[in-house]
Coordinates of C-alpha atoms in Angstrom, one line a residue:
X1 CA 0.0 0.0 0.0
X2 CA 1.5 3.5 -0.7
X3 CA 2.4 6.1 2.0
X4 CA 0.7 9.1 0.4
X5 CA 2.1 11.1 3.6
X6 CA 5.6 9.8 2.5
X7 CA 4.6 10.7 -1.3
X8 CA 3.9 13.7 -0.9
X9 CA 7.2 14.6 1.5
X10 CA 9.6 13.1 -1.6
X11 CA 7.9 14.9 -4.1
X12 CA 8.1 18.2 -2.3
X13 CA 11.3 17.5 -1.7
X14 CA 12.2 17.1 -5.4
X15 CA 10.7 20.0 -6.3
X16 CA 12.4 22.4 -3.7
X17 CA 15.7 20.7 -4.7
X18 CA 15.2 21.6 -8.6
X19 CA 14.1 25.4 -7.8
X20 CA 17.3 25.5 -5.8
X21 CA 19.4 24.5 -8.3
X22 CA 17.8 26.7 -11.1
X23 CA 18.2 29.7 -7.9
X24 CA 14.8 30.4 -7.6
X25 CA 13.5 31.5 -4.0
X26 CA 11.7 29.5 -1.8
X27 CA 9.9 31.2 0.7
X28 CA 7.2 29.3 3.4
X29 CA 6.4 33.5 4.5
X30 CA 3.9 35.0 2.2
X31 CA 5.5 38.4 0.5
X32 CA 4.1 41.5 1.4
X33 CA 2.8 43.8 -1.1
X34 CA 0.9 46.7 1.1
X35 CA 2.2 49.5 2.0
X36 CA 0.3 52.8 3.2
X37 CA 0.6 56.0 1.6
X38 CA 1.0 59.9 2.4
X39 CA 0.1 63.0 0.6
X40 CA 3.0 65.6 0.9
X41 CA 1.7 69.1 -0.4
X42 CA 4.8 71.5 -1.4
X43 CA 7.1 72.1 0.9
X44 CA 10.6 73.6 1.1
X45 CA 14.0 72.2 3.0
X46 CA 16.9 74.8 3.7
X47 CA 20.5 74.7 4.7
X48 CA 21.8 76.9 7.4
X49 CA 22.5 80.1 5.3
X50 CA 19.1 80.6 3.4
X51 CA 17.1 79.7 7.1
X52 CA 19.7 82.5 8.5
X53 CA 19.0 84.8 5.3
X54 CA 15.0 83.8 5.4
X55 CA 14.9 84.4 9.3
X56 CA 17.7 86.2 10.8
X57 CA 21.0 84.9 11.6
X58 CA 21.0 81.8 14.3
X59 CA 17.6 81.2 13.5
X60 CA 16.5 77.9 15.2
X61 CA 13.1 76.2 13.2
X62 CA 9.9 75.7 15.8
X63 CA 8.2 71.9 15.2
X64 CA 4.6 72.2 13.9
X65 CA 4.1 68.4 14.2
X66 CA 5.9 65.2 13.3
X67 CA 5.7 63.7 10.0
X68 CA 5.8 60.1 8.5
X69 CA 9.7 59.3 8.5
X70 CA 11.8 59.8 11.7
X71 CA 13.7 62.7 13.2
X72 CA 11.9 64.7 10.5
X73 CA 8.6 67.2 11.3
X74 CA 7.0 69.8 9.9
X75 CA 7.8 73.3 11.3
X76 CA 5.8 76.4 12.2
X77 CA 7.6 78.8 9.9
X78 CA 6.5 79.5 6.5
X79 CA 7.9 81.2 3.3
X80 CA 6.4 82.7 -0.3
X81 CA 7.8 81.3 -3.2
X82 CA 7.6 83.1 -6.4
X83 CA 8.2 82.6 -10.3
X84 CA 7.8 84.5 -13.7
X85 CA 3.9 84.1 -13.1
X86 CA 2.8 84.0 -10.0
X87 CA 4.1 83.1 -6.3
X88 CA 2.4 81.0 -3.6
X89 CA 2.3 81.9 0.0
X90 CA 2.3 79.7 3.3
X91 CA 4.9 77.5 2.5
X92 CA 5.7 75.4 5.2
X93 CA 9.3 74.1 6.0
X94 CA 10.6 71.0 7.0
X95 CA 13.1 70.0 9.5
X96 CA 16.3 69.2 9.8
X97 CA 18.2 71.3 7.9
X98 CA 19.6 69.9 4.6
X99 CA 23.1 70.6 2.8
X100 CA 21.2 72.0 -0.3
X101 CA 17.8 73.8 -0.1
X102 CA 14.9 72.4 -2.2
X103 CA 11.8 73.4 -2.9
X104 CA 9.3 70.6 -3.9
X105 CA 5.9 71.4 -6.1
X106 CA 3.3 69.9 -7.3
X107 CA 2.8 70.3 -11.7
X108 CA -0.3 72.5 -10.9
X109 CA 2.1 74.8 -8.4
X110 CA 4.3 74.6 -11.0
X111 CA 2.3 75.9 -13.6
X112 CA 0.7 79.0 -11.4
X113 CA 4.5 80.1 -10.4
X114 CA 5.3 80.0 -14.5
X115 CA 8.1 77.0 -13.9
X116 CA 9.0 73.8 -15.6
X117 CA 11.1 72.3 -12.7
X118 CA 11.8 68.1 -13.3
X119 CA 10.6 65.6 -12.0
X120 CA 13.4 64.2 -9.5
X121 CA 14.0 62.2 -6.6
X122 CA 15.3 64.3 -3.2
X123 CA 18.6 65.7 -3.4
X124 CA 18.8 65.4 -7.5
X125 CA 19.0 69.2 -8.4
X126 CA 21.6 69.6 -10.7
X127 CA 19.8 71.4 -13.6
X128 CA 16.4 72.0 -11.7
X129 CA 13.9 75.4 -12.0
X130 CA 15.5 78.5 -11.1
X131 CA 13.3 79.8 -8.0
X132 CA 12.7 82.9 -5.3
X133 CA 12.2 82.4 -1.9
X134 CA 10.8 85.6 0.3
X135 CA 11.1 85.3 4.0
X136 CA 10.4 87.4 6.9
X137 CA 13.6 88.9 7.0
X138 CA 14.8 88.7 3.4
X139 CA 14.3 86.8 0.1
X140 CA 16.8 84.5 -1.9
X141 CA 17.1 83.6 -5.1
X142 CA 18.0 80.1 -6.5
X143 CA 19.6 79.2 -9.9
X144 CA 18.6 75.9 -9.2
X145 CA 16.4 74.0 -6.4
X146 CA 12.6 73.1 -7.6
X147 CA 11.7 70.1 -8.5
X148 CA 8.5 67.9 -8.9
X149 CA 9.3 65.3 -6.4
X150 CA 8.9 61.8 -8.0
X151 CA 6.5 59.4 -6.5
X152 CA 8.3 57.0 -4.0
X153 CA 8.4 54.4 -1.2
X154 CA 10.5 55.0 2.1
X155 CA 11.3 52.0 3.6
X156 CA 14.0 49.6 6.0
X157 CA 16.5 47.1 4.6
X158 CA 14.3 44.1 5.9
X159 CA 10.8 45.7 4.7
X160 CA 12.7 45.5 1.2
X161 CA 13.8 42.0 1.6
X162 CA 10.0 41.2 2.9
X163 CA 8.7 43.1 -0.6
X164 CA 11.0 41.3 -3.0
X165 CA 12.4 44.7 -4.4
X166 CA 15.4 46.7 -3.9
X167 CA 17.0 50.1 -3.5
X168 CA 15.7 52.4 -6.3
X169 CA 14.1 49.8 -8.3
X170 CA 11.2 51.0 -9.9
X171 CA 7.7 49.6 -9.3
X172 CA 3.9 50.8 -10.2
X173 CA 1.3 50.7 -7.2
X174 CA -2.1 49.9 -7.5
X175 CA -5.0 52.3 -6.8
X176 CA -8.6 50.7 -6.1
X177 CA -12.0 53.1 -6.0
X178 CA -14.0 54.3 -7.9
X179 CA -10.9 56.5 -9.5
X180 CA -8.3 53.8 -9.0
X181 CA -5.7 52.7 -11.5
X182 CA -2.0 52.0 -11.2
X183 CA 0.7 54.7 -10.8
X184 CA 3.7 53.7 -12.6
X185 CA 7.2 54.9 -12.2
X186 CA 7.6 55.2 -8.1
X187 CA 11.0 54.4 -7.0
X188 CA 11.8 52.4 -4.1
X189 CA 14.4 53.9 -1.4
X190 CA 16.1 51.5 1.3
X191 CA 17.7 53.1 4.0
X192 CA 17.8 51.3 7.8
X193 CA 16.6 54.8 9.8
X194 CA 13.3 55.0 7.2
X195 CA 9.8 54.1 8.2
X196 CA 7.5 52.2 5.3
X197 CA 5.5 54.8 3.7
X198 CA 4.9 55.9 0.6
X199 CA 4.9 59.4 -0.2
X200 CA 3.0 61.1 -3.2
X201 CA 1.6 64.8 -4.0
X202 CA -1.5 66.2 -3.9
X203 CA -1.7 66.1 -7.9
X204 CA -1.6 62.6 -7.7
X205 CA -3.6 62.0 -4.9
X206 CA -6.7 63.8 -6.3
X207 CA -6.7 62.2 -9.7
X208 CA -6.5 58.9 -7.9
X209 CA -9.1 60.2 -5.2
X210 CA -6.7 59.3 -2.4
X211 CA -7.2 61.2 1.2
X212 CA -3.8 59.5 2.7
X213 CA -3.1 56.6 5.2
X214 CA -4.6 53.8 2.5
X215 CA -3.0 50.9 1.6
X216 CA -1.7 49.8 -1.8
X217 CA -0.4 47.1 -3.5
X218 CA 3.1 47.1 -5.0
X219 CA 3.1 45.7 -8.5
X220 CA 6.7 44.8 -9.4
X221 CA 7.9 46.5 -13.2

C-alpha cells in the first residue's frame, strides 16, 4: 500500500531541490505587497545660510508636528515662493536642515508660479527650476532648487527584503476606487533609519481620489 504522507514529503522535496538548483527562491512566508501611503503638499528644505538669510541669523526652526519618517517634522515657519507668473504663500518648512535647499511642487504649483522644474528624486538638483524664496527677514534667489518630487516608497533594509524589491528599483502601485488605477514609475528607497511609507503629491492624490493613510499594493515592473 502506498504512503501518500511519504509521497507527498519526496515529491516536495524534489521540487524544492530543482528550484534550488535553477536559484529560484523559496519562501514558506507570504510576500508583502501593502504598504500605506502619504500625501506631501509643497514644501521647502533649507540649509543653514538661506534659514539665517529667510529668518535672521541663528535662527533655530519651531516643530509644527511630526511627520511620517523619523527625526523629520513639519515646522511652524512658512515662506512665499515666487516665479515668472505668480508666487504662492504659506509654505511650510521642514526639519532638519539639509546641505542644499529644495523646494518641492506639485505640476499644478508649477504651472501657477510659471516653472517647468523636473521631475526628481530628493537631493537630485543639478539642472532643476531656477526659483525665489521671500522670507520674513529677506528673500533668496535660487539658480537651481525646484523640483517635482517623483513618486516613491520610504522603507528599511528588511521591509525590502520582505517586498521582493530593492534600493531604487522602480515599481507601479495599484490604486482601487472608484478612481483607481496603477501609478507607474515610483522608485523604491532603502535606508535602515526610514519608516514604510509611501509618499505622493497632492496632484496625484486627487486624480487617484486618495485622502492619505490607504493601503496599496506594490506591482513589481
Amino acid at each position: 500500500m502506498i504512503d501518500k504522507n511519504a509521497l507527498l514529503e519526496e515529491i516536495t522535496r524534489l521540487v524544492v531541490t530543482e528550484l534550488k538548483e535553477q536559484n529560484v527562491t523559496v519562501s514558506t512566508k507570504q510576500q508583502k505587497s501593502y504598504v500605506p501611503v502619504s500625501i506631501s503638499a509643497r514644501h521647502i528644505h533649507l540649509q543653514r545660510d538661506h534659514l539665517d538669510a529667510l529668518f535672521g541669523k541663528g535662527y533655530q526652526l519651531t516643530k509644527h508636528k511630526d511627520i511620517s519618517q523619523p527625526g523629520q517634522w513639519a515646522c511652524n515657519e512658512k515662506v512665499t515662493i515666487q516665479g515668472p507668473k505668480g508666487k504662492i504663500e504659506n509654505v511650510r518648512v521642514l526639519s532638519p536642515l539639509r546641505e542644499a535647499t529644495q523646494v518641492e511642487v506639485a505640476s499644478s504649483d508649477a504651472r501657477k508660479l510659471g516653472l517647468e522644474p523636473p521631475v526628481r528624486s530628493s537631493g537630485n538638483l543639478t539642472g532643476s527650476a531656477p526659483i525665489t524664496i521671500i522670507g520674513p527677514k529677506g528673500t533668496i534667489q535660487l539658480q537651481e532648487g525646484c523640483i517635482i518630487a517623483d513618486r516613491h516608497i520610504h522603507m528599511t533594509p528588511q521591509d525590502a527584503m520582505e517586498f521582493g524589491v530593492r534600493d531604487k528599483q522602480k515599481v507601479s502601485v495599484k490604486v482601487p476606487g472608484g478612481k483607481g488605477g496603477l501609478m507607474g514609475e515610483v522608485t523604491i528607497r532603502v535606508r535602515h533609519n526610514y519608516a514604510l511609507d509611501m509618499h505622493i503629491d497632492t496632484d496625484d492624490a486627487n486624480a487617484f481620489g486618495l485622502s492619505g493613510n490607504e493601503q496599496l499594493q506594490i506591482i513589481p515592473d
